[in-house]
Coordinates of C-alpha atoms and ligand atoms in Angstrom, one line a residue:
X1 CA -73.2 20.6 18.4
X2 CA -71.9 24.0 19.2
X3 CA -70.6 22.5 22.4
X4 CA -68.8 19.7 20.6
X5 CA -67.1 22.2 18.3
X6 CA -66.0 24.4 21.2
X7 CA -64.6 21.3 23.0
X8 CA -62.7 20.2 19.9
X9 CA -61.1 23.7 19.6
X10 CA -60.2 23.9 23.2
X11 CA -58.7 20.4 23.4
X12 CA -56.7 21.0 20.2
X13 CA -55.3 24.3 21.3
X14 CA -54.5 23.0 24.8
X15 CA -52.7 20.0 23.5
X16 CA -50.7 22.2 21.1
X17 CA -49.3 24.1 24.0
X18 CA -47.6 21.0 25.4
X19 CA -43.9 21.0 24.4
X20 CA -44.0 17.2 23.6
X21 CA -47.0 17.6 21.3
X22 CA -46.7 15.6 18.1
X23 CA -48.0 18.1 15.5
X24 CA -48.5 15.5 12.7
X25 CA -50.5 13.2 14.9
X26 CA -52.6 16.1 16.1
X27 CA -53.4 17.2 12.6
X28 CA -54.6 13.8 11.7
X29 CA -56.6 13.5 14.9
X30 CA -58.5 16.8 14.5
X31 CA -58.4 17.8 10.8
X32 CA -57.8 14.5 9.0
X33 CA -60.4 12.7 6.9
X34 CA -61.3 10.5 9.8
X35 CA -60.7 13.3 12.3
X36 CA -63.0 14.7 15.0
X37 CA -63.9 17.9 13.1
X38 CA -64.8 16.0 10.0
X39 CA -67.0 13.7 12.0
X40 CA -68.9 16.8 13.3
X41 CA -69.3 18.2 9.8
X42 CA -70.7 14.9 8.6
X43 CA -73.3 15.1 11.3
X44 CA -74.6 18.4 9.9
X45 CA -77.0 16.6 7.7
X46 CA -79.3 16.2 10.6
X47 CA -79.6 20.0 11.1
X48 CA -82.3 22.2 9.8
X49 CA -81.5 24.2 6.6
X50 CA -81.4 27.4 8.6
X51 CA -79.0 26.1 11.2
X52 CA -76.6 24.5 8.6
X53 CA -74.8 27.7 7.3
X54 CA -74.3 29.0 10.9
X55 CA -72.7 25.7 12.0
X56 CA -70.8 25.5 8.7
X57 CA -69.3 28.8 9.3
X58 CA -68.5 28.0 12.9
X59 CA -66.9 24.8 11.9
X60 CA -64.7 26.5 9.3
X61 CA -63.6 29.1 11.9
X62 CA -62.6 26.3 14.3
X63 CA -60.7 24.5 11.5
X64 CA -58.9 27.8 10.6
X65 CA -57.9 28.5 14.2
X66 CA -56.6 25.0 14.7
X67 CA -54.7 25.1 11.4
X68 CA -53.2 28.5 12.3
X69 CA -52.1 27.2 15.8
X70 CA -50.7 24.0 14.2
X71 CA -48.7 26.0 11.6
X72 CA -47.3 28.3 14.3
X73 CA -46.3 25.3 16.4
X74 CA -44.6 23.6 13.4
X75 CA -42.7 26.7 12.5
X76 CA -41.6 27.1 16.1
X77 CA -40.4 23.5 16.2
X78 CA -38.4 23.9 13.0
X79 CA -36.7 27.0 14.3
X80 CA -35.9 25.4 17.5
X81 CA -34.4 22.3 15.8
X82 CA -32.3 24.6 13.5
X83 CA -30.9 26.7 16.4
X84 CA -30.1 23.5 18.3
X85 CA -28.2 22.2 15.3
X86 CA -26.4 25.4 14.9
X87 CA -25.4 25.3 18.5
X88 CA -24.2 21.8 18.3
X89 CA -22.1 22.5 15.2
X90 CA -20.5 25.5 16.6
X91 CA -16.9 25.7 15.4
X92 CA -14.2 27.0 17.6
X93 CA -11.5 28.0 15.1
X94 CA -9.1 28.8 18.0
X95 CA -9.0 25.1 19.1
X96 CA -5.8 23.3 18.3
X97 CA -6.1 21.3 15.0
X98 CA -6.2 17.5 14.8
X99 CA -2.8 16.2 13.8
X100 CA -2.6 14.3 10.5
X101 CA -0.6 11.2 10.9
X102 CA 2.2 11.1 8.3
X103 CA 3.4 7.8 6.9
X104 CA 7.0 7.2 5.8
X105 CA 9.0 5.0 3.6
X106 CA 9.0 1.2 4.3
X107 CA 12.4 0.1 5.6
X108 CA 13.0 -1.9 2.5
X109 CA 12.3 1.0 0.2
X110 CA 14.6 3.1 2.3
X111 CA 17.5 0.7 2.1
X112 CA 16.8 0.2 -1.6
X113 CA 16.9 4.0 -2.3
X114 CA 20.1 4.2 -0.2
X115 CA 21.7 1.5 -2.3
X116 CA 20.5 3.0 -5.6
X117 CA 21.9 6.4 -4.7
X118 CA 25.3 4.9 -4.0
X119 CA 25.4 3.3 -7.5
X120 CA 23.9 6.3 -9.2
X121 CA 26.7 8.3 -7.7
X122 CA 29.1 6.0 -9.4
X123 CA 27.4 6.6 -12.8
X124 CA 25.0 3.6 -12.9
X125 CA 21.6 3.9 -14.4
X126 CA 18.5 2.0 -13.2
X127 CA 17.1 -0.6 -15.5
X128 CA 13.9 -2.6 -15.0
X129 CA 12.5 -5.8 -16.3
X130 CA 9.4 -7.9 -16.1
X131 CA 8.6 -10.1 -13.0
X132 CA 6.8 -12.6 -15.2
X133 CA 9.7 -13.7 -17.4
X134 CA 10.5 -16.2 -20.1
X135 CA 12.6 -19.3 -19.2
X136 CA 15.0 -18.0 -21.9
X137 CA 15.9 -14.8 -20.0
X138 CA 15.8 -16.2 -16.5
X139 CA 17.8 -19.4 -17.3
X140 CA 18.8 -20.3 -20.8
X141 CA 20.4 -17.0 -21.9
X142 CA 22.3 -17.0 -18.6
X143 CA 24.0 -20.3 -19.4
X144 CA 21.6 -22.4 -17.4
X145 CA 20.2 -25.0 -19.8
X146 CA 17.3 -27.3 -19.0
X147 CA 18.2 -29.9 -16.4
X148 CA 21.1 -27.8 -15.1
X149 CA 21.4 -28.3 -11.3
X150 CA 21.4 -24.5 -10.8
X151 CA 17.7 -24.7 -11.6
X152 CA 17.1 -26.7 -8.4
X153 CA 18.4 -23.9 -6.1
X154 CA 16.3 -21.4 -8.0
X155 CA 13.1 -23.3 -8.3
X156 CA 10.3 -20.9 -8.9
X157 CA 6.6 -20.6 -9.9
X158 CA 5.8 -21.6 -13.5
X159 CA 3.0 -20.1 -15.5
X160 CA 3.6 -22.3 -18.5
X161 CA 6.5 -24.5 -19.4
X162 CA 8.5 -21.5 -20.6
X163 CA 7.0 -18.6 -18.7
X164 CA 7.8 -18.2 -15.0
X165 CA 8.1 -15.7 -12.1
X166 CA 11.7 -14.6 -12.3
X167 CA 13.9 -16.2 -9.6
X168 CA 16.6 -13.5 -9.9
X169 CA 17.1 -10.1 -11.4
X170 CA 19.9 -11.4 -13.7
X171 CA 17.5 -11.7 -16.7
X172 CA 17.5 -7.9 -16.7
X173 CA 21.2 -8.1 -17.6
X174 CA 20.3 -10.0 -20.7
X175 CA 17.5 -7.7 -21.7
X176 CA 19.8 -4.6 -21.3
X177 CA 22.6 -6.2 -23.3
X178 CA 20.3 -7.2 -26.1
X179 CA 19.1 -3.6 -26.5
X180 CA 22.1 -1.5 -25.6
X181 CA 25.7 -1.4 -26.9
X182 CA 28.5 -1.1 -24.4
X183 CA 29.5 0.8 -22.4
X184 CA 26.8 -0.5 -20.1
X185 CA 26.5 0.4 -16.4
X186 CA 23.2 -0.5 -14.9
X187 CA 21.6 -1.7 -11.7
X188 CA 18.2 -3.3 -11.6
X189 CA 16.4 -3.6 -8.3
X190 CA 13.2 -5.5 -8.2
X191 CA 11.0 -8.4 -6.9
X192 CA 12.0 -12.0 -7.4
X193 CA 10.3 -15.3 -6.6
X194 CA 11.3 -18.7 -5.4
X195 CA 9.3 -21.7 -4.4
X196 CA 10.6 -21.5 -0.8
X197 CA 8.6 -22.0 2.4
X198 CA 8.2 -18.8 4.5
X199 CA 10.4 -18.8 7.6
X200 CA 12.6 -16.4 9.5
X201 CA 15.2 -16.2 6.7
X202 CA 13.3 -17.3 3.5
X203 CA 10.4 -15.9 1.6
X204 CA 8.8 -16.9 -1.6
X205 CA 9.0 -13.3 -2.7
X206 CA 11.9 -11.0 -2.0
X207 CA 13.9 -8.2 -3.6
X208 CA 17.2 -8.3 -5.3
X209 CA 19.5 -5.7 -6.8
X210 CA 21.5 -6.6 -9.8
X211 CA 24.5 -4.8 -11.2
X212 CA 26.1 -5.0 -14.6
X213 CA 29.1 -3.2 -16.2
X214 CA 30.2 -4.1 -19.8
X215 CA 32.9 -2.2 -21.6
X216 CA 36.3 -2.6 -23.2
X217 CA 39.0 -3.7 -20.7
X218 CA 36.7 -4.3 -17.7
X219 CA 38.5 -6.5 -15.2
X220 CA 38.0 -8.2 -11.8
X221 CA 39.7 -5.2 -10.1
X222 CA 36.9 -2.9 -11.4
X223 CA 34.4 -5.3 -9.8
X224 CA 36.4 -5.2 -6.5
X225 CA 36.8 -1.4 -6.5
X226 CA 33.1 -0.9 -7.2
X227 CA 31.9 -3.3 -4.5
X228 CA 34.4 -1.9 -2.0
X229 CA 33.2 1.6 -2.6
X230 CA 29.6 0.5 -2.3
X231 CA 30.3 -1.4 1.0
X232 CA 32.1 1.5 2.6
X233 CA 29.4 4.0 1.6
X234 CA 26.6 1.7 2.9
X235 CA 28.2 0.2 6.0
X236 CA 30.8 2.8 6.9
X237 CA 34.3 3.8 5.9
X238 CA 36.1 1.1 8.0
X239 CA 34.3 -1.7 6.2
X240 CA 36.4 -4.1 4.1
X241 CA 35.3 -6.8 1.7
X242 CA 36.5 -10.3 0.8
X243 CA 36.0 -12.5 -2.2
X244 CA 35.5 -16.2 -1.8
X245 CA 35.6 -18.4 -4.9
X246 CA 32.1 -19.6 -5.9
X247 CA 30.2 -20.8 -8.9
X248 CA 27.5 -19.1 -10.9
X249 CA 26.7 -20.4 -14.4
X250 CA 26.6 -16.9 -15.8
X251 CA 29.9 -15.5 -14.5
X252 CA 33.4 -16.9 -14.7
X253 CA 35.2 -16.5 -12.4
X254 CA 32.6 -16.2 -9.8
X255 CA 32.8 -15.2 -6.1
X256 CA 30.7 -14.7 -3.1
X257 CA 31.4 -11.4 -1.4
X258 CA 31.5 -10.8 2.3
X259 CA 31.7 -7.5 4.2
X260 CA 33.5 -7.2 7.5
X261 CA 31.0 -7.1 10.3
X262 CA 29.9 -3.5 10.9
X263 CA 28.7 -4.4 14.4
X264 CA 31.9 -5.8 15.8
X265 CA 34.4 -4.7 13.2
X266 CA 35.5 -8.3 12.5
X267 CA 36.0 -9.7 16.0
X268 CA 33.0 -11.9 15.8
X269 CA 29.6 -11.2 17.4
X270 CA 25.9 -12.1 17.3
X271 CA 25.3 -10.2 14.1
X272 CA 28.0 -12.1 12.1
X273 CA 27.4 -15.3 14.1
X274 CA 31.0 -15.2 15.3
X275 CA 32.5 -15.1 11.8
X276 CA 33.6 -11.5 11.7
X277 CA 32.3 -11.4 8.1
X278 CA 28.8 -11.2 6.6
X279 CA 28.0 -12.6 3.2
X280 CA 26.0 -10.1 1.2
X281 CA 26.3 -10.8 -2.5
X282 CA 27.2 -13.0 -5.5
X283 CA 29.4 -11.6 -8.3
X284 CA 31.8 -12.4 -11.1
X285 CA 33.0 -11.6 -14.6
X286 CA 30.2 -12.0 -17.1
X287 CA 30.5 -15.4 -18.8
X288 CA 31.6 -15.1 -22.5
X289 CA 28.6 -17.3 -23.5
X290 CA 26.2 -14.8 -21.9
X291 CA 27.8 -11.9 -23.8
X292 CA 27.6 -14.0 -27.0
X293 CA 23.9 -14.8 -26.3
X294 CA 23.3 -11.1 -26.2
X295 CA 25.1 -10.2 -29.3
X296 CA 28.2 -8.7 -27.6
X297 CA 31.6 -9.9 -28.9
X298 CA 33.5 -11.4 -25.9
X299 CA 36.8 -10.8 -27.7
X300 CA 36.2 -7.1 -27.7
X301 CA 34.2 -6.5 -24.5
X302 CA 34.3 -7.9 -21.0
X303 CA 32.1 -7.1 -18.0
X304 CA 31.2 -7.9 -14.4
X305 CA 27.9 -8.5 -12.7
X306 CA 26.8 -8.8 -9.1
X307 CA 23.5 -9.5 -7.3
X308 CA 22.3 -9.1 -3.8
X309 CA 19.2 -9.5 -1.7
X310 CA 17.8 -6.2 -0.5
X311 CA 16.1 -7.8 2.5
X312 CA 19.4 -9.4 3.6
X313 CA 21.2 -6.1 3.5
X314 CA 18.3 -4.4 5.3
X315 CA 18.2 -7.1 8.0
X316 CA 21.9 -6.8 8.6
X317 CA 21.8 -3.0 8.5
X318 CA 19.0 -2.6 11.0
X319 CA 19.6 -5.8 13.1
X320 CA 16.3 -7.4 12.0
X321 CA 16.3 -11.2 12.6
X322 CA 13.1 -12.2 10.9
X323 CA 12.4 -11.5 7.2
X324 CA 8.6 -11.9 7.7
X325 CA 8.5 -8.6 9.6
X326 CA 9.0 -6.8 6.3
X327 CA 5.8 -8.1 4.9
X328 CA 3.4 -8.2 7.8
X329 CA 2.9 -4.4 7.9
X330 CA 2.7 -4.3 11.6
X331 CA 2.9 -0.6 12.6
X332 CA 4.7 -1.4 15.8
X333 CA 7.6 -2.7 13.6
X334 CA 7.3 -0.1 10.8
X335 CA 7.2 2.8 13.2
X336 CA 10.7 2.1 14.3
X337 CA 12.3 3.3 11.1
Ligands
LIG1 N1 21.6 -14.0 -9.6 C1 22.4 -14.6 -8.6 C2 21.5 -15.2 -7.5 O1 20.4 -14.8 -7.4 C3 23.4 -13.5 -8.0 C4 24.4 -13.1 -8.9 C5 24.1 -12.0 -9.8 C6 25.6 -13.7 -9.0 C7 25.1 -11.6 -10.7 C8 26.6 -13.2 -9.9 C9 26.3 -12.2 -10.7 O2 22.0 -16.0 -6.7

């Protein structure tokens, strides 16, 4: 029995010296309830009463020695793991930093801000309105009754019979005129919706910017001067504009407005499709019915309004030929601005 104890001790201590030694496994194997040392202690029943205390003491000594060696080994392992970790996590503060990638404004936001700033410089304020709009504001108050053909070209998404996604920013005109007495000078940029299929030049969602001026004695020449100033500031001083007669139910007279092609100066090129002119907006004098609908006396006041697509301006401005590029969020595209 003495021999067995000695053997257990020697094996345990020897195995503990090995660098791969699994301390937990070793503890179970020698000191655990079903361990080798416990097995020896159980066998002590067979000993004479005189021998028992001697062996008991010896067994306890062996246990203590193994435990001490085990603890030392565990401590050493822990320390080694810590120092390895500290080594691994060493921080060299003199290394160059990791650059943080900075984003920038989306090209549409950029053009929108540029356009806004030009109008703010002319004394306009920015007005906003809801994208989910009543039929009344989007159509009826703008002199587009039910069954009017203008509803076909501005077909949109209906939430109920009289609530829809606005097809233009013109309803903001009505909301502003209802609340504010002239003089009024606002622009209202924002999202609009139409039930169009997505292709290179159409999108069911796009942005427009509306403009509205109402005061005493406002005439078509004020409209022309305002738009000409805007076009020169946005596209360059040599830009000129031209008005072509058109029809909008909420303006009378109405016009479509072109700017001379900023790419070729009017000679005709790819950008203007050989025309020399690029159509950018619709405009006109606010229809007396619309003023009346908003509680403004058309005998006293007059006004002009205009509206343009921000995507269209941005596409012409940057030479982009597909509207879908604005919404795909492909970095290869966005990085270019
Ligand atoms: N709302 C018109 C459209 O979307 C544009 C417009 C605005 C025309 C204001 C005249 C005056 O086509």
